Amino acid sequence: MNNGKVRAVALTRETLQDDPTLWKQIEEMQFRLIYATPEIILAPSSYFNRVILHETTESPFLDNLVAVALDECHVLPAGWGEWRPSYKGIGRLRDLLSKAVFVALSATLPPDWLRATISEAHLRAPAIVKQSIRRMNIVTWVVEIEGPGFTDLAVLVPQGITAPAEIPLTFLFVDSRAETIAIAEYLRELLPQQFRAQDVIRSYSSTTGALTQARTKELIDSGDCHIVVCTDTLGMGVHFKRTILRVVQWKLHSEMHIGTLEQRSGRGGRDMSTTSLTLIFATRANLRPRTLDSTAEETSPDSQEPSAGDGDSSFAAPESNTDPESSTSGPIGTPLEFNVAVTPDNWETVKPFLSLMYSATPTGNAKRRTERLQPHLQWHINTHGCRIDQKMCYFDDENKWGVECNTGFQDCDPCMVRALLGSGFTGEEPTEAPIIHGISLNLTCTYKRVFGSDRPTKSVRQATRLTIQRQPVEPERLKFVENAIRSWRENDLAGMLQRDALAIGPTVVFKDEAINTIIARYRNFRSMEDLKAVLQTCGLRFPNALLTPYLDNLFITITLAFAESVSILKGKAPAQESRAPQHHSQPAGSTLGQQHPPALHNSFQPPPVVSVPVQPAPAPAPTTLRNSFQPPPAISVPVPPTPAPTPATRPAVPFIPVPICPLPDLTVVTQKDNNDANPDDNGHFKIKIDLKRIREEDPTWFEEFLKTRKRRHTARTTET
Amino acid sequence: MRMADINELFREITFELSKTPYSWQKNAFKHALDGRDVVVSAGTGSGKSLIFQGLCFALPQGVVLVICPLKAIIMQQVKACGRSR
């Protein structure tokens, strides 16, 4: 702040370690703004909780405490599983500090989250101050995943790029740590060889080391990193110097809330003068038509016949979307179809369904993820009307109906397609679709639904796949990966087995045969599922195999080793160099060219250009019509050596600790008073655990805990 | 101890932070000075942090405790306050 008149201090575990006198300084009133992580304040053993709240009789600090602010308070309801443990006790704090006011702040508080925040933090009849969160510079598109693996993401890397700067700064959100690395690796393979250094595309998750995380942030700010594949860790609050132009959500799942999506999407376009694109990749199962029943559970009408309002017909006459007569939503009592548009006209009818949606609560159980989305999100991606209007209605925003939305500015794929159709729609595809940051509107599910019902058949897709021949991986690299796996087995796996008190050697849990299979079929896996499938062929059964808890770790090790192995081929580089670019320089060439009209290839433009939607041209040839609905080019490029500046010796494989719950030897006191932590006669704290509550709050941890306790027990009994 | 009244608070904020609160921010301040809890829902970058920063001035020696889940945000905000620790 200006003049340095308001002194602020950060209290985190690290800053307190660096300067243990911080609390003293605070008690001496040296600071007026104290920023702290929830653990520092709320943990029962924290200085604040023990001394300031309970022991100090006269505290000028508490006397002058005007307010307690809960910043980013949506983490309370949003991250039930992840954040809740650290916020435990927030309600009690509110009750204890009766003099101070509590201010909870967030950018995303739909009514259900608002209610949850108020009850969790015991806020007393709070005043709600609301500002519209509608952002006019964010465009949301939904794309259906059609190709295998991550091939649909290939559109993020423009073909034939000549400089990394041609890739608009992109944040790609993935909900699995293992996938962040695999996707980053996949995208890197799409880059021309000379840009394949690790910095253009980076992965970022909570398990990435602090140094690597800091480095990634630096590289984003300096403009060297263009695509960040990340988990939610980058999903809120942190500002970057450069404007994020594309936010990509890779896959949705049942535990995801539309508020989380909004947080992520809000990373983009902080600079209000730039348009940012939010691209949601949804699976076919996500996009299947479903209905929400007002009385019963949701239904998934797999066998149900599509209703009259379903499918393409709603776009044949664009006006029908705003016409309440033809709207598919009925009065309460009839189910709500998720493709219905929310408009001011049918708002009253649709409203009761919203309250139904607010009452749904997430389980917070990461293991129960399915493709069956929560109703609000299902509606968001299925609606044939404006997606943003629907979202703002869910958020109960002041500006529900974008004032400009229908007068030139379109902020989602249905709106843009409708604009493209104009009034004189004749059923033919426009010659040119709008392109935002290198992504064409013709990839979106709305565009495909309206202009091309003929989705590529399976055989076409298979044919495309067959023509792409992956070059064999050099034996040196495989050897390198194999060594890395063996070293992982000898060191990491052995260590983890020991820690978990399993008296079995690592070679028994993870046999040589399994390693050989992995090496032999390396190219066949891109995700954890693939790894499992490969291992199953050599006799391992999941989830019974002893290796199961360590799979995540193994997968990361392999992916990292493979990425690193590029550097060992340094010496061989010139011989192979000629092959790789050639692969790239044939965009319209032999194998793929047939399916891609040149328009697609020329469509990649430098970052901030938004092309204006065009009127459909009169009658384009039917062949073009057919051909432009192909899935994004599933290009796979062999991984040729990079002339990396790294030494040829094997770099230390960075060990990424996958949190397999830390289990110290605890004295477990179940079901008893868990509020107080009093030292025993020796001055030691006995940690009391309310197992029942933990089981409710964090089932994953609980399961791990039980497993480990059982294992320990068996280990002990066998010892005696 | 007497809380500052709303006009005093605004004067103080304008003087100390060289910022003039928007009407919705004023609204939030008003409720907080009345001793009510406040929930603020506003877009990113709209000036939410001014609300807790400004509340320091409700008392001559006023202190505000901000609980924030992400260290990165904390560090950024403290740095913006001109004194990083």
PDB file of N, CA and C in Angstrom, chain A residues 642-711:
ATOM      1  N   THR A 642      16.163 -34.228 -29.030  1.00  0.00           N
ATOM      2  CA  THR A 642      16.249 -32.774 -28.958  1.00  0.00           C
ATOM      3  C   THR A 642      17.708 -32.428 -28.717  1.00  0.00           C
ATOM      4  N   PRO A 643      18.212 -31.461 -29.409  1.00  0.00           N
ATOM      5  CA  PRO A 643      19.586 -31.061 -29.101  1.00  0.00           C
ATOM      6  C   PRO A 643      19.606 -30.318 -27.773  1.00  0.00           C
ATOM      7  N   ALA A 644      19.302 -31.034 -26.741  1.00  0.00           N
ATOM      8  CA  ALA A 644      19.160 -30.391 -25.443  1.00  0.00           C
ATOM      9  C   ALA A 644      20.522 -30.048 -24.867  1.00  0.00           C
ATOM     10  N   PRO A 645      20.568 -28.926 -24.191  1.00  0.00           N
ATOM     11  CA  PRO A 645      21.847 -28.502 -23.624  1.00  0.00           C
ATOM     12  C   PRO A 645      22.225 -29.291 -22.366  1.00  0.00           C
ATOM     13  N   THR A 646      21.334 -30.163 -21.932  1.00  0.00           N
ATOM     14  CA  THR A 646      21.607 -30.905 -20.708  1.00  0.00           C
ATOM     15  C   THR A 646      22.720 -31.930 -20.937  1.00  0.00           C
ATOM     16  N   PRO A 647      23.474 -32.217 -19.912  1.00  0.00           N
ATOM     17  CA  PRO A 647      24.544 -33.194 -20.060  1.00  0.00           C
ATOM     18  C   PRO A 647      23.982 -34.581 -20.355  1.00  0.00           C
ATOM     19  N   ALA A 648      24.813 -35.394 -20.965  1.00  0.00           N
ATOM     20  CA  ALA A 648      24.326 -36.693 -21.399  1.00  0.00           C
ATOM     21  C   ALA A 648      24.173 -37.675 -20.238  1.00  0.00           C
ATOM     22  N   THR A 649      24.762 -37.347 -19.134  1.00  0.00           N
ATOM     23  CA  THR A 649      24.624 -38.250 -17.997  1.00  0.00           C
ATOM     24  C   THR A 649      23.201 -38.243 -17.504  1.00  0.00           C
ATOM     25  N   ARG A 650      22.850 -39.289 -16.857  1.00  0.00           N
ATOM     26  CA  ARG A 650      21.476 -39.396 -16.415  1.00  0.00           C
ATOM     27  C   ARG A 650      21.215 -38.392 -15.298  1.00  0.00           C
ATOM     28  N   PRO A 651      20.258 -37.482 -15.529  1.00  0.00           N
ATOM     29  CA  PRO A 651      19.950 -36.532 -14.467  1.00  0.00           C
ATOM     30  C   PRO A 651      19.180 -37.254 -13.355  1.00  0.00           C
ATOM     31  N   ALA A 652      19.304 -36.719 -12.177  1.00  0.00           N
ATOM     32  CA  ALA A 652      18.584 -37.337 -11.081  1.00  0.00           C
ATOM     33  C   ALA A 652      17.098 -37.254 -11.352  1.00  0.00           C
ATOM     34  N   VAL A 653      16.398 -38.357 -11.326  1.00  0.00           N
ATOM     35  CA  VAL A 653      14.968 -38.333 -11.568  1.00  0.00           C
ATOM     36  C   VAL A 653      14.308 -37.606 -10.412  1.00  0.00           C
ATOM     37  N   PRO A 654      13.669 -36.489 -10.726  1.00  0.00           N
ATOM     38  CA  PRO A 654      13.041 -35.774  -9.618  1.00  0.00           C
ATOM     39  C   PRO A 654      11.944 -36.646  -9.027  1.00  0.00           C
ATOM     40  N   PHE A 655      12.047 -36.906  -7.789  1.00  0.00           N
ATOM     41  CA  PHE A 655      11.043 -37.745  -7.162  1.00  0.00           C
ATOM     42  C   PHE A 655       9.855 -36.899  -6.775  1.00  0.00           C
ATOM     43  N   ILE A 656       8.733 -37.234  -7.349  1.00  0.00           N
ATOM     44  CA  ILE A 656       7.544 -36.480  -7.009  1.00  0.00           C
ATOM     45  C   ILE A 656       6.784 -37.261  -5.965  1.00  0.00           C
ATOM     46  N   PRO A 657       6.743 -36.759  -4.777  1.00  0.00           N
ATOM     47  CA  PRO A 657       6.056 -37.525  -3.753  1.00  0.00           C
ATOM     48  C   PRO A 657       4.559 -37.503  -4.001  1.00  0.00           C
ATOM     49  N   VAL A 658       3.987 -38.643  -4.210  1.00  0.00           N
ATOM     50  CA  VAL A 658       2.549 -38.711  -4.334  1.00  0.00           C
ATOM     51  C   VAL A 658       2.020 -38.918  -2.932  1.00  0.00           C
ATOM     52  N   PRO A 659       1.153 -38.042  -2.509  1.00  0.00           N
ATOM     53  CA  PRO A 659       0.744 -38.138  -1.111  1.00  0.00           C
ATOM     54  C   PRO A 659      -0.005 -39.425  -0.824  1.00  0.00           C
ATOM     55  N   ILE A 660       0.678 -40.356  -0.311  1.00  0.00           N
ATOM     56  CA  ILE A 660       0.016 -41.556   0.168  1.00  0.00           C
ATOM     57  C   ILE A 660      -0.019 -41.325   1.666  1.00  0.00           C
ATOM     58  N   CYS A 661      -1.159 -41.024   2.153  1.00  0.00           N
ATOM     59  CA  CYS A 661      -1.326 -40.385   3.450  1.00  0.00           C
ATOM     60  C   CYS A 661      -0.238 -40.688   4.478  1.00  0.00           C
ATOM     61  N   PRO A 662       0.331 -39.651   5.032  1.00  0.00           N
ATOM     62  CA  PRO A 662       1.360 -39.821   6.045  1.00  0.00           C
ATOM     63  C   PRO A 662       0.733 -40.391   7.311  1.00  0.00           C
ATOM     64  N   LEU A 663       1.289 -41.444   7.783  1.00  0.00           N
ATOM     65  CA  LEU A 663       0.684 -42.054   8.951  1.00  0.00           C
ATOM     66  C   LEU A 663       1.706 -42.226  10.059  1.00  0.00           C
ATOM     67  N   PRO A 664       1.823 -41.234  10.877  1.00  0.00           N
ATOM     68  CA  PRO A 664       2.714 -41.396  12.008  1.00  0.00           C
ATOM     69  C   PRO A 664       2.069 -42.335  13.015  1.00  0.00           C
ATOM     70  N   ASP A 665       2.854 -42.766  13.967  1.00  0.00           N
ATOM     71  CA  ASP A 665       2.278 -43.620  14.985  1.00  0.00           C
ATOM     72  C   ASP A 665       1.405 -42.794  15.894  1.00  0.00           C
ATOM     73  N   LEU A 666       0.138 -42.955  15.758  1.00  0.00           N
ATOM     74  CA  LEU A 666      -0.764 -42.117  16.536  1.00  0.00           C
ATOM     75  C   LEU A 666      -1.436 -42.951  17.610  1.00  0.00           C
ATOM     76  N   THR A 667      -1.684 -42.295  18.710  1.00  0.00           N
ATOM     77  CA  THR A 667      -2.525 -42.939  19.689  1.00  0.00           C
ATOM     78  C   THR A 667      -3.941 -42.555  19.323  1.00  0.00           C
ATOM     79  N   VAL A 668      -4.695 -43.505  18.939  1.00  0.00           N
ATOM     80  CA  VAL A 668      -6.007 -43.173  18.434  1.00  0.00           C
ATOM     81  C   VAL A 668      -7.045 -43.284  19.547  1.00  0.00           C
ATOM     82  N   VAL A 669      -7.680 -42.193  19.810  1.00  0.00           N
ATOM     83  CA  VAL A 669      -8.754 -42.212  20.791  1.00  0.00           C
ATOM     84  C   VAL A 669     -10.018 -41.937  20.023  1.00  0.00           C
ATOM     85  N   THR A 670     -10.830 -42.905  19.884  1.00  0.00           N
ATOM     86  CA  THR A 670     -11.993 -42.719  19.029  1.00  0.00           C
ATOM     87  C   THR A 670     -13.172 -42.158  19.791  1.00  0.00           C
ATOM     88  N   GLN A 671     -13.968 -41.413  19.018  1.00  0.00           N
ATOM     89  CA  GLN A 671     -15.290 -41.036  19.490  1.00  0.00           C
ATOM     90  C   GLN A 671     -15.325 -40.171  20.746  1.00  0.00           C
ATOM     91  N   LYS A 672     -14.207 -39.630  21.138  1.00  0.00           N
ATOM     92  CA  LYS A 672     -14.270 -38.839  22.362  1.00  0.00           C
ATOM     93  C   LYS A 672     -14.129 -37.364  22.029  1.00  0.00           C
ATOM     94  N   ASP A 673     -14.142 -36.582  23.044  1.00  0.00           N
ATOM     95  CA  ASP A 673     -13.973 -35.148  22.905  1.00  0.00           C
ATOM     96  C   ASP A 673     -12.757 -34.858  22.041  1.00  0.00           C
ATOM     97  N   ASN A 674     -12.978 -34.166  20.951  1.00  0.00           N
ATOM     98  CA  ASN A 674     -11.827 -33.920  20.095  1.00  0.00           C
ATOM     99  C   ASN A 674     -11.489 -32.447  20.018  1.00  0.00           C
ATOM    100  N   ASN A 675     -12.038 -31.670  20.904  1.00  0.00           N
ATOM    101  CA  ASN A 675     -11.789 -30.236  20.828  1.00  0.00           C
ATOM    102  C   ASN A 675     -10.513 -29.825  21.542  1.00  0.00           C
ATOM    103  N   ASP A 676     -10.246 -30.469  22.636  1.00  0.00           N
ATOM    104  CA  ASP A 676      -9.105 -30.028  23.411  1.00  0.00           C
ATOM    105  C   ASP A 676      -7.911 -30.925  23.177  1.00  0.00           C
ATOM    106  N   ALA A 677      -6.781 -30.289  23.154  1.00  0.00           N
ATOM    107  CA  ALA A 677      -5.570 -31.084  23.075  1.00  0.00           C
ATOM    108  C   ALA A 677      -4.735 -30.694  24.286  1.00  0.00           C
ATOM    109  N   ASN A 678      -4.761 -31.518  25.276  1.00  0.00           N
ATOM    110  CA  ASN A 678      -4.005 -31.211  26.478  1.00  0.00           C
ATOM    111  C   ASN A 678      -2.794 -32.115  26.576  1.00  0.00           C
ATOM    112  N   PRO A 679      -1.697 -31.542  27.020  1.00  0.00           N
ATOM    113  CA  PRO A 679      -0.507 -32.384  27.154  1.00  0.00           C
ATOM    114  C   PRO A 679      -0.682 -33.361  28.313  1.00  0.00           C
ATOM    115  N   ASP A 680      -0.074 -34.519  28.195  1.00  0.00           N
ATOM    116  CA  ASP A 680      -0.158 -35.472  29.298  1.00  0.00           C
ATOM    117  C   ASP A 680       0.943 -35.150  30.313  1.00  0.00           C
ATOM    118  N   ASP A 681       1.189 -36.048  31.239  1.00  0.00           N
ATOM    119  CA  ASP A 681       2.136 -35.768  32.317  1.00  0.00           C
ATOM    120  C   ASP A 681       3.530 -35.467  31.791  1.00  0.00           C
ATOM    121  N   ASN A 682       3.884 -36.097  30.713  1.00  0.00           N
ATOM    122  CA  ASN A 682       5.226 -35.874  30.175  1.00  0.00           C
ATOM    123  C   ASN A 682       5.296 -34.641  29.294  1.00  0.00           C
ATOM    124  N   GLY A 683       4.208 -33.952  29.193  1.00  0.00           N
ATOM    125  CA  GLY A 683       4.207 -32.765  28.346  1.00  0.00           C
ATOM    126  C   GLY A 683       3.969 -33.081  26.878  1.00  0.00           C
ATOM    127  N   HIS A 684       3.641 -34.346  26.568  1.00  0.00           N
ATOM    128  CA  HIS A 684       3.381 -34.700  25.171  1.00  0.00           C
ATOM    129  C   HIS A 684       1.907 -34.527  24.856  1.00  0.00           C
ATOM    130  N   PHE A 685       1.666 -34.163  23.634  1.00  0.00           N
ATOM    131  CA  PHE A 685       0.276 -34.077  23.208  1.00  0.00           C
ATOM    132  C   PHE A 685      -0.167 -35.430  22.692  1.00  0.00           C
ATOM    133  N   LYS A 686      -1.293 -35.804  23.133  1.00  0.00           N
ATOM    134  CA  LYS A 686      -1.853 -37.032  22.587  1.00  0.00           C
ATOM    135  C   LYS A 686      -2.820 -36.597  21.497  1.00  0.00           C
ATOM    136  N   ILE A 687      -2.655 -37.127  20.322  1.00  0.00           N
ATOM    137  CA  ILE A 687      -3.544 -36.688  19.252  1.00  0.00           C
ATOM    138  C   ILE A 687      -4.795 -37.541  19.269  1.00  0.00           C
ATOM    139  N   LYS A 688      -5.892 -36.856  19.383  1.00  0.00           N
ATOM    140  CA  LYS A 688      -7.139 -37.606  19.414  1.00  0.00           C
ATOM    141  C   LYS A 688      -7.797 -37.502  18.051  1.00  0.00           C
ATOM    142  N   ILE A 689      -8.248 -38.608  17.580  1.00  0.00           N
ATOM    143  CA  ILE A 689      -8.838 -38.590  16.255  1.00  0.00           C
ATOM    144  C   ILE A 689     -10.281 -39.067  16.328  1.00  0.00           C
ATOM    145  N   ASP A 690     -11.132 -38.262  15.780  1.00  0.00           N
ATOM    146  CA  ASP A 690     -12.519 -38.691  15.714  1.00  0.00           C
ATOM    147  C   ASP A 690     -12.701 -39.443  14.404  1.00  0.00           C
ATOM    148  N   LEU A 691     -12.581 -40.746  14.490  1.00  0.00           N
ATOM    149  CA  LEU A 691     -12.566 -41.535  13.256  1.00  0.00           C
ATOM    150  C   LEU A 691     -13.869 -41.419  12.480  1.00  0.00           C
ATOM    151  N   LYS A 692     -14.942 -41.307  13.205  1.00  0.00           N
ATOM    152  CA  LYS A 692     -16.223 -41.267  12.520  1.00  0.00           C
ATOM    153  C   LYS A 692     -16.297 -40.021  11.638  1.00  0.00           C
ATOM    154  N   ARG A 693     -15.855 -38.922  12.220  1.00  0.00           N
ATOM    155  CA  ARG A 693     -15.908 -37.668  11.488  1.00  0.00           C
ATOM    156  C   ARG A 693     -14.962 -37.702  10.285  1.00  0.00           C
ATOM    157  N   ILE A 694     -13.768 -38.269  10.527  1.00  0.00           N
ATOM    158  CA  ILE A 694     -12.816 -38.338   9.418  1.00  0.00           C
ATOM    159  C   ILE A 694     -13.383 -39.179   8.296  1.00  0.00           C
ATOM    160  N   ARG A 695     -14.058 -40.248   8.694  1.00  0.00           N
ATOM    161  CA  ARG A 695     -14.595 -41.101   7.652  1.00  0.00           C
ATOM    162  C   ARG A 695     -15.591 -40.314   6.804  1.00  0.00           C
ATOM    163  N   GLU A 696     -16.333 -39.436   7.446  1.00  0.00           N
ATOM    164  CA  GLU A 696     -17.288 -38.644   6.684  1.00  0.00           C
ATOM    165  C   GLU A 696     -16.594 -37.598   5.832  1.00  0.00           C
ATOM    166  N   GLU A 697     -15.567 -37.000   6.431  1.00  0.00           N
ATOM    167  CA  GLU A 697     -14.969 -35.864   5.747  1.00  0.00           C
ATOM    168  C   GLU A 697     -13.960 -36.243   4.688  1.00  0.00           C
ATOM    169  N   ASP A 698     -13.230 -37.279   4.957  1.00  0.00           N
ATOM    170  CA  ASP A 698     -12.190 -37.637   4.002  1.00  0.00           C
ATOM    171  C   ASP A 698     -12.090 -39.153   3.874  1.00  0.00           C
ATOM    172  N   PRO A 699     -13.023 -39.715   3.140  1.00  0.00           N
ATOM    173  CA  PRO A 699     -13.085 -41.174   3.051  1.00  0.00           C
ATOM    174  C   PRO A 699     -11.805 -41.792   2.488  1.00  0.00           C
ATOM    175  N   THR A 700     -11.165 -41.060   1.580  1.00  0.00           N
ATOM    176  CA  THR A 700      -9.956 -41.615   0.968  1.00  0.00           C
ATOM    177  C   THR A 700      -8.882 -41.826   2.020  1.00  0.00           C
ATOM    178  N   TRP A 701      -8.702 -40.798   2.818  1.00  0.00           N
ATOM    179  CA  TRP A 701      -7.702 -40.872   3.874  1.00  0.00           C
ATOM    180  C   TRP A 701      -8.039 -42.018   4.807  1.00  0.00           C
ATOM    181  N   PHE A 702      -9.321 -42.086   5.126  1.00  0.00           N
ATOM    182  CA  PHE A 702      -9.763 -43.082   6.084  1.00  0.00           C
ATOM    183  C   PHE A 702      -9.466 -44.487   5.579  1.00  0.00           C
ATOM    184  N   GLU A 703      -9.750 -44.701   4.308  1.00  0.00           N
ATOM    185  CA  GLU A 703      -9.503 -46.018   3.725  1.00  0.00           C
ATOM    186  C   GLU A 703      -8.032 -46.373   3.818  1.00  0.00           C
ATOM    187  N   GLU A 704      -7.202 -45.391   3.429  1.00  0.00           N
ATOM    188  CA  GLU A 704      -5.753 -45.601   3.470  1.00  0.00           C
ATOM    189  C   GLU A 704      -5.319 -45.942   4.894  1.00  0.00           C
ATOM    190  N   PHE A 705      -5.902 -45.197   5.808  1.00  0.00           N
ATOM    191  CA  PHE A 705      -5.556 -45.364   7.207  1.00  0.00           C
ATOM    192  C   PHE A 705      -5.857 -46.784   7.673  1.00  0.00           C
ATOM    193  N   LEU A 706      -7.083 -47.224   7.355  1.00  0.00           N
ATOM    194  CA  LEU A 706      -7.475 -48.563   7.771  1.00  0.00           C
ATOM    195  C   LEU A 706      -6.550 -49.607   7.178  1.00  0.00           C
ATOM    196  N   LYS A 707      -6.259 -49.404   5.881  1.00  0.00           N
ATOM    197  CA  LYS A 707      -5.418 -50.371   5.176  1.00  0.00           C
ATOM    198  C   LYS A 707      -4.074 -50.474   5.868  1.00  0.00           C
ATOM    199  N   THR A 708      -3.484 -49.307   6.106  1.00  0.00           N
ATOM    200  CA  THR A 708      -2.146 -49.304   6.686  1.00  0.00           C
ATOM    201  C   THR A 708      -2.159 -49.883   8.087  1.00  0.00           C
ATOM    202  N   ARG A 709      -3.212 -49.567   8.831  1.00  0.00           N
ATOM    203  CA  ARG A 709      -3.254 -50.082  10.187  1.00  0.00           C
ATOM    204  C   ARG A 709      -3.331 -51.611  10.155  1.00  0.00           C
ATOM    205  N   LYS A 710      -4.115 -52.116   9.222  1.00  0.00           N
ATOM    206  CA  LYS A 710      -4.258 -53.558   9.084  1.00  0.00           C
ATOM    207  C   LYS A 710      -2.902 -54.165   8.739  1.00  0.00           C
ATOM    208  N   ARG A 711      -2.247 -53.506   7.767  1.00  0.00           N
ATOM    209  CA  ARG A 711      -0.958 -54.018   7.330  1.00  0.00           C
ATOM    210  C   ARG A 711       0.031 -54.058   8.487  1.00  0.00           C
TER     211      ARG A 711
END
